[in-house]
Backbone as JSON Lines, residues from 0, in Angstrom:
{"i":0,"aa":"M","n":[16.22,-6.63,-7.97],"ca":[14.92,-6.18,-8.16],"c":[13.88,-6.09,-7.47]}
{"i":1,"aa":"H","n":[12.89,-4.97,-7.23],"ca":[12.12,-4.58,-6.06],"c":[11.5,-4.13,-6.83]}
{"i":2,"aa":"I","n":[10.16,-4.88,-7.69],"ca":[8.78,-4.41,-6.98],"c":[7.82,-4.19,-6.69]}
{"i":3,"aa":"A","n":[6.94,-2.69,-6.85],"ca":[5.99,-2.5,-5.38],"c":[4.48,-1.87,-6.1]}
{"i":4,"aa":"V","n":[3.95,-2.92,-5.22],"ca":[2.16,-2.47,-5.24],"c":[1.4,-1.59,-4.78]}
{"i":5,"aa":"A","n":[1.98,-0.21,-5.35],"ca":[0.3,0.5,-4.6],"c":[-0.65,1.15,-4.5]}
{"i":6,"aa":"G","n":[-1.79,1.32,-3.03],"ca":[-3.21,1.71,-3.86],"c":[-3.91,1.62,-3.09]}
{"i":7,"aa":"N","n":[-4.76,1.97,-2.39],"ca":[-6.27,2.23,-1.45],"c":[-6.57,1.25,-0.89]}
{"i":8,"aa":"I","n":[-7.57,0.98,0.84],"ca":[-7.63,0.06,1.16],"c":[-9.16,-1.19,-0.19]}
{"i":9,"aa":"G","n":[-8.94,-2.41,-1.25],"ca":[-9.6,-3.2,-1.86],"c":[-9.48,-2.34,-2.75]}
{"i":10,"aa":"A","n":[-8.46,-2.04,-4.08],"ca":[-7.72,-1.6,-4.79],"c":[-7.44,-2.97,-5.31]}
{"i":11,"aa":"G","n":[-6.44,-4.31,-4.91],"ca":[-6.97,-4.4,-5.89],"c":[-5.17,-5.78,-5.77]}
{"i":12,"aa":"K","n":[-4.63,-4.48,-4.5],"ca":[-2.86,-4.69,-4.25],"c":[-2.91,-5.99,-3.87]}
{"i":13,"aa":"T","n":[-2.94,-6.97,-3.06],"ca":[-2.61,-8.26,-2.38],"c":[-2.75,-9.51,-3.79]}
{"i":14,"aa":"T","n":[-3.56,-9.16,-4.24],"ca":[-4.14,-10.05,-5.91],"c":[-2.89,-10.21,-6.55]}
{"i":15,"aa":"L","n":[-2.65,-9.01,-6.98],"ca":[-2.16,-8.91,-8.61],"c":[-1.21,-8.9,-8.03]}
{"i":16,"aa":"T","n":[0.59,-9.21,-7.36],"ca":[0.88,-9.12,-6.94],"c":[1.3,-10.41,-6.5]}
{"i":17,"aa":"E","n":[0.46,-11.26,-6.14],"ca":[0.15,-12.7,-6.67],"c":[0.33,-13.04,-7.66]}
{"i":18,"aa":"L","n":[-0.41,-12.52,-8.15],"ca":[0.31,-12.61,-10.31],"c":[0.88,-12.5,-11.03]}
{"i":19,"aa":"L","n":[1.42,-11.18,-9.97],"ca":[2.42,-11.12,-10.82],"c":[3.69,-12.49,-10.61]}
{"i":20,"aa":"A","n":[3.67,-12.3,-9.17],"ca":[4.7,-12.62,-9.16],"c":[4.66,-14.66,-9.76]}
{"i":21,"aa":"K","n":[3.42,-14.98,-9.95],"ca":[3.35,-16.41,-10.62],"c":[3.91,-16.32,-11.82]}
{"i":22,"aa":"H","n":[3.48,-14.6,-12.12],"ca":[4.29,-15.08,-14.01],"c":[5.2,-14.83,-13.91]}
{"i":23,"aa":"F","n":[6.27,-13.21,-13.59],"ca":[7.24,-13.37,-13.81],"c":[8.18,-14.34,-12.39]}
{"i":24,"aa":"K","n":[8.07,-14.64,-11.68],"ca":[8.45,-15.1,-11.02],"c":[9.28,-15.42,-9.84]}
{"i":25,"aa":"W","n":[8.15,-14.09,-9.74],"ca":[9.32,-12.74,-7.58],"c":[8.5,-13.94,-7.07]}
{"i":26,"aa":"E","n":[9.26,-13.6,-6.04],"ca":[9.65,-13.13,-4.38],"c":[8.8,-12.75,-3.98]}
{"i":27,"aa":"P","n":[7.24,-12.82,-3.64],"ca":[6.02,-12.23,-3.47],"c":[6.16,-11.76,-1.22]}
{"i":28,"aa":"H","n":[6.37,-10.46,-1.34],"ca":[5.78,-10.29,0.15],"c":[4.71,-9.58,0.36]}
{"i":29,"aa":"Y","n":[4.37,-9.51,1.24],"ca":[2.85,-9.32,1.31],"c":[3.18,-8.56,3.06]}
{"i":30,"aa":"E","n":[1.81,-8.35,2.99],"ca":[1.31,-6.51,3.91],"c":[1.06,-7.79,5.02]}
{"i":31,"aa":"D","n":[1.49,-7.66,6.78],"ca":[1.44,-8.33,7.09],"c":[-0.03,-8.16,8.59]}
{"i":32,"aa":"V","n":[-1.29,-8.17,7.82],"ca":[-2.59,-7.62,8.19],"c":[-3.08,-8.8,9.32]}
{"i":33,"aa":"V","n":[-3.05,-10.05,8.97],"ca":[-3.33,-11.44,9.19],"c":[-2.86,-10.95,11.06]}
{"i":34,"aa":"D","n":[-1.81,-10.68,11.23],"ca":[-0.56,-10.97,12.24],"c":[-0.21,-9.62,13.53]}
{"i":35,"aa":"N","n":[-1.42,-8.63,12.72],"ca":[-1.21,-6.78,12.8],"c":[-2.12,-7.34,14.08]}
{"i":36,"aa":"P","n":[-1.26,-6.79,15.68],"ca":[-2.41,-7.59,16.97],"c":[-2.76,-5.45,16.8]}
{"i":37,"aa":"Y","n":[-3.03,-5.25,15.78],"ca":[-3.42,-3.57,16.52],"c":[-4.96,-3.42,15.63]}
{"i":38,"aa":"L","n":[-5.26,-3.85,14.48],"ca":[-5.68,-3.77,13.25],"c":[-7.41,-3.93,13.65]}
{"i":39,"aa":"D","n":[-7.91,-4.58,14.63],"ca":[-8.9,-5.39,15.03],"c":[-9.72,-3.7,15.79]}
{"i":40,"aa":"D","n":[-8.87,-3.57,16.95],"ca":[-8.85,-2.2,17.5],"c":[-8.35,-1.35,16.95]}
{"i":41,"aa":"F","n":[-8.39,-0.79,16.63],"ca":[-7.57,0.75,15.82],"c":[-9.44,1.06,14.56]}
{"i":42,"aa":"Y","n":[-10.11,-0.33,13.7],"ca":[-11.11,0.21,13.34],"c":[-11.71,0.11,13.91]}
{"i":43,"aa":"H","n":[-11.96,-0.52,15.55],"ca":[-13.5,-0.11,16.73],"c":[-13.15,1.53,17.53]}
{"i":44,"aa":"Q","n":[-12.12,1.6,17.46],"ca":[-11.45,2.94,17.98],"c":[-10.59,3.91,17.99]}
{"i":45,"aa":"M","n":[-9.86,3.87,17.16],"ca":[-9.33,5.09,16.06],"c":[-8.39,5.96,16.25]}
{"i":46,"aa":"E","n":[-8.99,6.55,17.21],"ca":[-8.24,7.67,18.62],"c":[-7.09,6.99,18.65]}
{"i":47,"aa":"R","n":[-7.75,6.06,19.77],"ca":[-6.37,5.7,20.33],"c":[-5.54,4.88,19.57]}
{"i":48,"aa":"W","n":[-5.83,3.87,19.04],"ca":[-4.64,3.35,18.32],"c":[-4.02,3.48,17.82]}
{"i":49,"aa":"S","n":[-4.28,4.52,16.77],"ca":[-3.8,4.87,15.04],"c":[-2.45,5.48,15.21]}
{"i":50,"aa":"F","n":[-1.43,5.2,15.99],"ca":[0.09,5.91,16.38],"c":[0.37,4.03,16.58]}
{"i":51,"aa":"N","n":[-0.5,3.09,17.32],"ca":[0.08,1.92,18.09],"c":[0.5,1.1,16.15]}
{"i":52,"aa":"L","n":[-1.37,1.39,15.54],"ca":[-0.82,0.97,14.26],"c":[0.44,1.47,13.53]}
{"i":53,"aa":"Q","n":[0.13,2.47,13.14],"ca":[1.21,3.23,12.36],"c":[1.69,2.82,12.3]}
{"i":54,"aa":"I","n":[3.22,2.91,13.91],"ca":[4.66,2.64,14.6],"c":[4.0,1.0,14.13]}
{"i":55,"aa":"Y","n":[3.52,0.13,14.07],"ca":[4.01,-1.3,14.01],"c":[4.0,-1.61,12.42]}
{"i":56,"aa":"F","n":[3.1,-0.83,11.32],"ca":[3.51,-1.15,9.93],"c":[4.16,-0.37,10.06]}
{"i":57,"aa":"L","n":[5.17,0.66,10.16],"ca":[6.14,1.19,9.65],"c":[7.54,0.93,10.09]}
{"i":58,"aa":"N","n":[7.23,-0.48,11.15],"ca":[8.85,-1.33,11.44],"c":[8.5,-2.7,10.53]}
{"i":59,"aa":"S","n":[7.56,-3.26,10.55],"ca":[7.0,-3.92,8.71],"c":[7.92,-3.71,8.09]}
{"i":60,"aa":"R","n":[7.63,-2.53,7.91],"ca":[7.74,-2.55,6.45],"c":[9.5,-2.03,6.8]}
{"i":61,"aa":"F","n":[10.01,-1.63,7.56],"ca":[10.93,-0.75,7.68],"c":[12.29,-1.68,7.56]}
{"i":62,"aa":"R","n":[11.23,-3.19,7.78],"ca":[11.92,-4.43,7.99],"c":[11.84,-5.42,6.74]}
{"i":63,"aa":"Q","n":[11.04,-4.98,6.34],"ca":[10.92,-5.83,4.8],"c":[11.11,-5.31,3.29]}
{"i":64,"aa":"V","n":[11.64,-3.5,3.08],"ca":[12.29,-3.42,2.61],"c":[13.93,-3.19,2.56]}
{"i":65,"aa":"L","n":[14.3,-3.5,4.7],"ca":[15.57,-4.59,3.72],"c":[16.48,-5.39,3.61]}
{"i":66,"aa":"Q","n":[15.25,-6.58,4.23],"ca":[15.29,-8.05,4.27],"c":[15.82,-8.49,1.96]}
{"i":67,"aa":"I","n":[14.36,-7.2,1.2],"ca":[14.82,-6.77,0.32],"c":[15.36,-7.1,-0.73]}
{"i":68,"aa":"R","n":[16.73,-5.54,-0.05],"ca":[17.73,-4.94,-0.81],"c":[19.12,-6.37,-0.72]}
{"i":69,"aa":"E","n":[18.92,-6.55,0.67],"ca":[19.61,-7.78,1.26],"c":[19.28,-9.11,0.43]}
{"i":70,"aa":"S","n":[18.65,-9.3,0.09],"ca":[18.41,-10.98,-0.25],"c":[18.62,-11.08,-2.01]}
{"i":71,"aa":"G","n":[18.45,-10.39,-2.56],"ca":[19.67,-9.5,-4.13],"c":[18.01,-10.89,-4.86]}
{"i":72,"aa":"K","n":[17.49,-11.04,-4.28],"ca":[16.41,-11.73,-4.77],"c":[15.47,-10.6,-5.97]}
{"i":73,"aa":"K","n":[14.37,-11.21,-6.7],"ca":[13.74,-10.24,-7.96],"c":[12.38,-10.68,-6.69]}
{"i":74,"aa":"I","n":[11.65,-9.56,-6.86],"ca":[11.31,-9.16,-5.18],"c":[10.03,-8.44,-5.8]}
{"i":75,"aa":"I","n":[8.29,-9.23,-5.94],"ca":[7.01,-8.68,-5.55],"c":[7.11,-7.76,-3.88]}
{"i":76,"aa":"Q","n":[6.19,-6.43,-3.82],"ca":[5.47,-5.85,-2.45],"c":[3.87,-5.33,-2.48]}
{"i":77,"aa":"D","n":[3.96,-6.06,-1.8],"ca":[1.97,-5.38,-1.55],"c":[2.48,-4.74,-0.33]}
{"i":78,"aa":"R","n":[2.52,-3.46,-1.16],"ca":[2.34,-1.73,-0.22],"c":[3.69,-1.24,0.04]}
{"i":79,"aa":"T","n":[4.01,0.33,0.1],"ca":[5.08,0.44,0.58],"c":[5.34,1.29,1.73]}
{"i":80,"aa":"I","n":[6.63,1.34,1.75],"ca":[6.96,2.3,3.48],"c":[6.21,3.85,3.13]}
{"i":81,"aa":"Y","n":[5.72,4.68,1.71],"ca":[6.11,5.61,1.67],"c":[4.02,5.55,2.36]}
{"i":82,"aa":"E","n":[3.51,4.67,2.12],"ca":[2.17,5.0,1.63],"c":[1.76,5.38,3.27]}
{"i":83,"aa":"D","n":[2.46,4.06,4.12],"ca":[1.26,4.54,6.07],"c":[2.22,6.22,6.36]}
{"i":84,"aa":"A","n":[3.03,6.32,4.82],"ca":[3.78,8.07,6.19],"c":[3.11,9.09,5.22]}
{"i":85,"aa":"H","n":[2.93,9.63,3.43],"ca":[1.74,10.44,3.41],"c":[1.26,9.97,2.77]}
{"i":86,"aa":"I","n":[0.62,8.84,3.25],"ca":[-1.55,8.94,2.69],"c":[-2.02,8.78,4.9]}
{"i":87,"aa":"F","n":[-1.73,7.55,4.94],"ca":[-2.09,6.7,6.56],"c":[-2.23,7.85,7.4]}
{"i":88,"aa":"A","n":[-1.02,8.09,8.15],"ca":[-0.35,9.08,9.08],"c":[-0.86,10.63,8.53]}
{"i":89,"aa":"P","n":[-1.1,10.89,8.02],"ca":[-1.48,12.44,7.59],"c":[-2.39,12.52,8.17]}
{"i":90,"aa":"N","n":[-3.17,11.87,7.23],"ca":[-4.68,11.08,7.08],"c":[-5.58,11.41,8.57]}
{"i":91,"aa":"L","n":[-5.02,10.65,9.58],"ca":[-5.02,10.43,10.9],"c":[-5.43,11.35,11.65]}
{"i":92,"aa":"H","n":[-3.79,12.25,11.14],"ca":[-3.28,13.77,12.1],"c":[-4.41,14.19,11.61]}
{"i":93,"aa":"A","n":[-4.54,14.82,10.48],"ca":[-5.48,15.71,9.64],"c":[-6.98,15.8,10.39]}
{"i":94,"aa":"M","n":[-7.74,14.26,10.08],"ca":[-9.42,14.01,10.59],"c":[-9.5,14.23,12.38]}
{"i":95,"aa":"G","n":[-8.2,14.13,13.09],"ca":[-7.85,14.61,14.88],"c":[-8.07,13.29,15.3]}
{"i":96,"aa":"L","n":[-7.17,12.38,14.64],"ca":[-7.46,11.05,15.21],"c":[-5.89,10.73,15.42]}
{"i":97,"aa":"M","n":[-4.81,11.85,14.89],"ca":[-3.64,11.64,15.48],"c":[-3.03,13.0,16.17]}
{"i":98,"aa":"T","n":[-2.28,13.12,17.56],"ca":[-2.34,13.42,18.55],"c":[-1.04,14.6,17.4]}
{"i":99,"aa":"Q","n":[-1.0,15.93,17.37],"ca":[0.63,16.53,16.43],"c":[1.41,15.72,17.14]}
{"i":100,"aa":"R","n":[1.26,16.03,18.21],"ca":[2.25,15.15,18.81],"c":[3.1,13.88,18.38]}
{"i":101,"aa":"D","n":[2.12,12.95,18.72],"ca":[2.82,11.69,17.94],"c":[2.97,11.3,16.49]}
{"i":102,"aa":"F","n":[1.89,12.32,15.73],"ca":[2.13,12.36,14.26],"c":[3.76,12.73,14.1]}
{"i":103,"aa":"Q","n":[4.53,13.94,14.52],"ca":[5.35,14.55,14.85],"c":[6.6,13.86,14.83]}
{"i":104,"aa":"N","n":[6.0,12.43,16.01],"ca":[7.4,11.61,16.78],"c":[7.17,10.38,15.5]}
{"i":105,"aa":"Y","n":[6.25,9.9,14.97],"ca":[5.89,9.48,13.97],"c":[7.33,9.57,12.64]}
{"i":106,"aa":"S","n":[6.55,11.07,12.2],"ca":[7.17,11.44,11.05],"c":[8.79,11.28,11.11]}
{"i":107,"aa":"S","n":[9.89,11.76,12.6],"ca":[10.88,12.04,12.48],"c":[10.85,10.7,12.93]}
{"i":108,"aa":"L","n":[10.37,9.3,12.85],"ca":[10.88,7.84,12.92],"c":[11.28,7.42,10.83]}
{"i":109,"aa":"F","n":[9.84,7.65,10.65],"ca":[9.89,7.41,9.52],"c":[11.06,8.36,8.59]}
{"i":110,"aa":"D","n":[11.23,9.06,8.8],"ca":[12.51,10.71,8.46],"c":[14.14,9.63,7.6]}
{"i":111,"aa":"L","n":[13.85,9.47,9.61],"ca":[14.84,8.19,10.01],"c":[15.28,7.16,9.2]}
{"i":112,"aa":"M","n":[14.3,6.27,8.69],"ca":[14.2,5.51,8.14],"c":[14.8,5.07,6.98]}
{"i":113,"aa":"E","n":[13.99,6.38,6.55],"ca":[13.31,6.53,4.72],"c":[14.53,6.14,4.02]}
{"i":114,"aa":"S","n":[15.77,7.4,5.0],"ca":[17.4,7.7,4.42],"c":[18.28,6.49,4.36]}
{"i":115,"aa":"K","n":[18.08,5.3,4.83],"ca":[18.72,4.3,4.85],"c":[18.18,2.52,4.22]}
{"i":116,"aa":"V","n":[17.01,3.11,3.39],"ca":[16.62,2.54,2.3],"c":[16.74,2.98,0.88]}
{"i":117,"aa":"A","n":[16.3,1.97,0.12],"ca":[16.36,2.73,-1.52],"c":[14.32,2.22,-1.67]}
{"i":118,"aa":"A","n":[14.13,3.26,-2.96],"ca":[12.96,3.18,-2.85],"c":[13.09,2.14,-3.72]}
{"i":119,"aa":"P","n":[12.09,1.34,-4.37],"ca":[11.07,-0.17,-5.09],"c":[12.1,0.42,-6.16]}
{"i":120,"aa":"D","n":[12.44,-0.42,-6.76],"ca":[12.83,-0.39,-8.84],"c":[12.25,0.34,-9.69]}
{"i":121,"aa":"M","n":[10.49,0.03,-9.55],"ca":[9.12,0.41,-10.56],"c":[8.43,0.37,-9.99]}
{"i":122,"aa":"L","n":[7.18,1.37,-9.22],"ca":[6.03,1.29,-8.35],"c":[4.51,1.63,-8.97]}
{"i":123,"aa":"I","n":[3.86,0.34,-8.92],"ca":[2.88,0.57,-9.55],"c":[1.71,0.18,-8.7]}
{"i":124,"aa":"Y","n":[0.93,2.78,-8.87],"ca":[-0.76,2.49,-8.57],"c":[-1.44,2.02,-9.41]}
{"i":125,"aa":"L","n":[-2.18,1.09,-8.46],"ca":[-4.1,0.58,-8.49],"c":[-4.85,1.77,-8.49]}
{"i":126,"aa":"R","n":[-4.6,2.16,-9.47],"ca":[-6.41,4.12,-8.96],"c":[-7.8,3.29,-9.13]}
{"i":127,"aa":"S","n":[-8.42,3.96,-8.24],"ca":[-10.08,2.98,-8.51],"c":[-10.71,4.16,-7.73]}
{"i":128,"aa":"S","n":[-12.41,4.49,-8.16],"ca":[-13.09,4.82,-7.5],"c":[-13.61,4.38,-6.31]}
{"i":129,"aa":"I","n":[-13.71,5.24,-5.86],"ca":[-14.2,4.72,-4.58],"c":[-15.93,3.55,-4.29]}
{"i":130,"aa":"P","n":[-16.54,3.91,-5.13],"ca":[-17.56,2.88,-5.9],"c":[-17.17,1.16,-5.9]}
{"i":131,"aa":"N","n":[-15.73,1.08,-6.47],"ca":[-15.24,-0.13,-6.47],"c":[-14.52,-0.16,-5.43]}
{"i":132,"aa":"L","n":[-14.11,0.53,-4.66],"ca":[-13.0,-0.4,-3.85],"c":[-14.4,-0.23,-2.57]}
{"i":133,"aa":"V","n":[-15.54,0.1,-2.21],"ca":[-16.23,-0.15,-1.65],"c":[-16.65,-1.87,-2.13]}
{"i":134,"aa":"G","n":[-17.08,-2.38,-2.56],"ca":[-17.6,-3.36,-3.95],"c":[-16.43,-3.82,-3.59]}
{"i":135,"aa":"Q","n":[-15.15,-3.62,-3.66],"ca":[-14.17,-4.68,-3.5],"c":[-13.26,-5.84,-1.4]}
{"i":136,"aa":"I","n":[-14.23,-4.31,-0.75],"ca":[-13.8,-4.63,0.18],"c":[-14.98,-4.97,1.57]}
{"i":137,"aa":"H","n":[-16.64,-5.03,0.21],"ca":[-17.38,-6.49,0.35],"c":[-17.53,-7.52,0.37]}
{"i":138,"aa":"K","n":[-16.74,-7.64,-0.6],"ca":[-17.08,-8.8,-1.58],"c":[-15.69,-10.35,-0.41]}
{"i":139,"aa":"R","n":[-14.81,-9.32,-0.16],"ca":[-13.59,-10.1,0.89],"c":[-13.66,-10.64,2.13]}
{"i":140,"aa":"G","n":[-15.1,-9.15,2.43],"ca":[-15.18,-9.24,3.87],"c":[-15.19,-9.95,4.5]}
{"i":141,"aa":"R","n":[-14.0,-9.01,5.55],"ca":[-13.19,-8.48,6.27],"c":[-14.1,-8.38,7.98]}
{"i":142,"aa":"E","n":[-14.08,-8.9,8.71],"ca":[-14.85,-8.13,9.39],"c":[-15.19,-6.48,9.85]}
{"i":143,"aa":"Y","n":[-13.89,-6.51,10.18],"ca":[-13.02,-5.29,11.37],"c":[-12.98,-3.95,9.79]}
{"i":144,"aa":"E","n":[-13.0,-4.75,8.29],"ca":[-12.56,-3.79,7.63],"c":[-14.24,-2.71,7.69]}
{"i":145,"aa":"N","n":[-15.69,-3.55,8.11],"ca":[-17.1,-3.42,8.1],"c":[-17.12,-1.77,8.47]}
{"i":146,"aa":"T","n":[-16.32,-1.46,9.64],"ca":[-16.55,0.71,10.0],"c":[-16.19,1.23,9.15]}
{"i":147,"aa":"I","n":[-14.82,0.85,7.94],"ca":[-14.63,1.1,7.48],"c":[-15.23,2.94,6.14]}
{"i":148,"aa":"S","n":[-15.63,4.61,6.67],"ca":[-16.8,4.74,6.36],"c":[-16.27,5.72,4.87]}
{"i":149,"aa":"I","n":[-16.82,6.42,3.84],"ca":[-16.78,6.64,2.64],"c":[-16.24,7.29,2.75]}
{"i":150,"aa":"D","n":[-16.17,8.48,3.45],"ca":[-14.94,9.49,4.39],"c":[-14.06,9.77,3.76]}
{"i":151,"aa":"Y","n":[-14.16,8.42,5.45],"ca":[-12.51,8.02,4.87],"c":[-11.27,7.02,3.89]}
{"i":152,"aa":"L","n":[-12.45,6.59,2.95],"ca":[-11.62,5.82,1.77],"c":[-11.94,7.04,0.99]}
{"i":153,"aa":"N","n":[-12.49,7.89,0.7],"ca":[-12.07,9.56,0.58],"c":[-11.14,9.75,0.37]}
{"i":154,"aa":"R","n":[-11.28,10.63,1.19],"ca":[-9.57,11.01,2.09],"c":[-8.15,10.19,2.02]}
{"i":155,"aa":"L","n":[-8.25,8.91,2.13],"ca":[-7.08,7.99,0.86],"c":[-7.05,8.53,-0.18]}
{"i":156,"aa":"N","n":[-8.08,8.18,-0.73],"ca":[-8.19,7.97,-2.83],"c":[-7.53,9.49,-3.08]}
{"i":157,"aa":"E","n":[-7.41,11.07,-1.84],"ca":[-7.82,12.41,-2.68],"c":[-5.64,12.12,-2.09]}
{"i":158,"aa":"R","n":[-5.28,11.7,-1.25],"ca":[-4.56,11.57,-0.47],"c":[-3.12,10.99,-1.14]}
{"i":159,"aa":"Y","n":[-3.71,9.51,-2.72],"ca":[-2.83,8.88,-2.99],"c":[-2.74,9.5,-4.19]}
{"i":160,"aa":"E","n":[-3.92,10.02,-4.68],"ca":[-3.71,11.01,-6.06],"c":[-2.37,12.33,-6.51]}
{"i":161,"aa":"A","n":[-2.76,12.67,-4.95],"ca":[-1.43,13.91,-4.52],"c":[-0.66,13.64,-4.38]}
{"i":162,"aa":"W","n":[-0.3,12.49,-4.08],"ca":[1.4,11.91,-4.02],"c":[1.78,11.34,-5.43]}
{"i":163,"aa":"I","n":[1.14,10.19,-5.5],"ca":[1.44,9.88,-6.81],"c":[2.32,10.92,-7.95]}
{"i":164,"aa":"Q","n":[1.05,11.84,-7.72],"ca":[1.51,12.73,-8.74],"c":[2.89,13.31,-8.67]}
{"i":165,"aa":"T","n":[3.15,13.79,-7.26],"ca":[4.73,14.07,-6.87],"c":[5.3,13.51,-7.2]}
{"i":166,"aa":"Y","n":[5.08,11.61,-7.21],"ca":[6.2,10.49,-7.07],"c":[6.59,10.7,-7.99]}
{"i":167,"aa":"T","n":[8.67,10.39,-7.79],"ca":[9.63,11.06,-8.34],"c":[10.55,9.6,-8.53]}
{"i":168,"aa":"K","n":[10.68,8.02,-7.23],"ca":[11.35,8.38,-6.94],"c":[12.67,6.64,-7.33]}
{"i":169,"aa":"G","n":[11.39,6.12,-8.45],"ca":[11.4,5.33,-9.63],"c":[10.97,5.39,-10.14]}
{"i":170,"aa":"K","n":[10.48,4.39,-11.19],"ca":[9.82,3.95,-12.85],"c":[8.2,3.45,-12.05]}
{"i":171,"aa":"L","n":[6.93,4.73,-13.02],"ca":[5.5,4.7,-12.56],"c":[5.08,4.14,-13.39]}
{"i":172,"aa":"L","n":[4.54,3.59,-13.44],"ca":[3.4,2.77,-13.61],"c":[1.54,2.8,-12.87]}
{"i":173,"aa":"I","n":[1.2,3.35,-13.19],"ca":[-0.29,3.95,-12.9],"c":[-0.98,2.95,-14.05]}
{"i":174,"aa":"I","n":[-2.25,2.06,-13.18],"ca":[-2.91,0.96,-14.4],"c":[-4.44,1.33,-13.05]}
{"i":175,"aa":"D","n":[-5.35,2.12,-13.84],"ca":[-7.5,2.3,-13.47],"c":[-7.5,1.02,-13.41]}
{"i":176,"aa":"V","n":[-7.83,0.81,-12.12],"ca":[-8.38,-0.82,-12.23],"c":[-9.91,-0.3,-12.83]}
{"i":177,"aa":"D","n":[-10.65,0.21,-12.3],"ca":[-11.67,0.03,-12.64],"c":[-12.84,-0.43,-14.14]}
{"i":178,"aa":"N","n":[-11.76,-0.54,-14.7],"ca":[-12.72,-1.53,-16.01],"c":[-12.29,-2.54,-16.31]}
{"i":179,"aa":"I","n":[-11.18,-2.73,-15.71],"ca":[-10.17,-4.08,-15.5],"c":[-10.72,-5.4,-14.68]}
{"i":180,"aa":"N","n":[-10.37,-6.63,-14.95],"ca":[-10.88,-6.98,-14.48],"c":[-9.57,-8.72,-14.15]}
{"i":181,"aa":"F","n":[-8.34,-8.43,-13.94],"ca":[-7.24,-9.15,-14.36],"c":[-7.41,-10.37,-13.0]}
{"i":182,"aa":"V","n":[-8.44,-10.75,-12.66],"ca":[-8.61,-11.83,-11.66],"c":[-9.63,-12.88,-13.02]}
{"i":183,"aa":"D","n":[-9.88,-12.09,-13.71],"ca":[-11.31,-13.09,-13.43],"c":[-11.35,-13.56,-15.79]}
{"i":184,"aa":"N","n":[-9.92,-12.26,-16.7],"ca":[-9.65,-12.2,-17.37],"c":[-8.35,-11.93,-17.54]}
{"i":185,"aa":"P","n":[-8.5,-13.33,-18.04],"ca":[-6.29,-13.28,-18.98],"c":[-5.9,-12.38,-19.21]}
{"i":186,"aa":"E","n":[-7.16,-12.03,-21.01],"ca":[-6.51,-10.33,-21.12],"c":[-6.15,-8.79,-20.64]}
{"i":187,"aa":"D","n":[-7.17,-8.62,-19.48],"ca":[-6.43,-7.41,-18.58],"c":[-5.12,-8.55,-18.04]}
{"i":188,"aa":"L","n":[-5.02,-9.24,-17.63],"ca":[-3.25,-9.39,-16.78],"c":[-2.19,-9.2,-17.62]}
{"i":189,"aa":"G","n":[-3.02,-9.73,-19.01],"ca":[-2.02,-9.52,-19.65],"c":[-1.03,-8.27,-20.62]}
{"i":190,"aa":"N","n":[-2.57,-7.84,-20.19],"ca":[-2.16,-5.83,-20.91],"c":[-1.16,-4.91,-19.77]}
{"i":191,"aa":"I","n":[-1.51,-5.27,-18.87],"ca":[-0.68,-4.89,-17.34],"c":[0.7,-5.98,-17.25]}
{"i":192,"aa":"I","n":[0.61,-7.13,-17.86],"ca":[2.2,-7.54,-18.12],"c":[2.4,-6.65,-19.51]}
{"i":193,"aa":"N","n":[2.39,-6.69,-19.76],"ca":[3.02,-6.16,-21.15],"c":[3.11,-5.42,-20.68]}
{"i":194,"aa":"R","n":[2.53,-3.93,-20.29],"ca":[3.47,-3.02,-20.37],"c":[4.04,-3.11,-18.78]}
{"i":195,"aa":"I","n":[4.5,-3.64,-18.0],"ca":[6.03,-3.99,-17.39],"c":[7.08,-4.53,-18.0]}
{"i":196,"aa":"N","n":[6.75,-5.52,-18.72],"ca":[7.5,-5.01,-19.36],"c":[8.14,-4.7,-20.52]}
{"i":197,"aa":"A","n":[7.34,-3.66,-20.66],"ca":[8.04,-1.82,-21.32],"c":[7.87,-1.21,-20.8]}
{"i":198,"aa":"E","n":[7.66,-1.35,-18.85],"ca":[8.11,-0.13,-18.54],"c":[10.21,-0.83,-17.81]}
{"i":199,"aa":"L","n":[9.79,-1.35,-17.79],"ca":[11.31,-2.84,-17.13],"c":[12.62,-2.53,-18.22]}
{"i":200,"aa":"N","n":[11.95,-2.6,-19.35],"ca":[12.95,-2.81,-20.38],"c":[13.26,-1.79,-21.45]}
{"i":201,"aa":"G","n":[12.49,-0.38,-20.69],"ca":[11.85,0.9,-21.7],"c":[11.61,1.07,-23.59]}
{"i":202,"aa":"L","n":[10.74,-0.38,-22.95],"ca":[10.41,0.07,-24.17],"c":[9.01,0.99,-24.29]}
{"i":203,"aa":"F","n":[8.82,1.99,-24.75],"ca":[8.0,3.09,-25.29],"c":[6.9,2.96,-25.84]}
């Protein structure tokens, strides 16, 4: 079984992945942020490094999805291969930070990869407002994220919402994270767990 957690920067994907993995005894697969050799350069010079960064993420996530399916285990994944292709790369292209040539090359590669992998059995989308995202980003204090603008986050949020409206690849659970605290409030986490159980077991 393959569960994936999707959402904007600072929405709480990694934390929720960790908590759900612990509760359900699922194996967590995290986004490759620590070892990503392009991330720091990208945030300082987006136009120069956007294509390199997106190709790195695409490669990393394609490899992850293949491993998930081959393992036969119950796995929860922090961010999906679709978010790069439907949100981050098109956004960079629309902002003039990725050339048309690079974007077409990237999109063609994604289409090929997508045809070779299966979608998650369930997608959990963390919906968040911009103030909440900004607060979370500041709280975790990653130095390379200090240069992220409100405009950039806003554009990503709009694309996330547009993408999630058309998502039909599998079960979908939308969690509004603005008014809950699944880290410090066991009741909030319990509600999410109950919703996941209902979705997975078909108890609506």
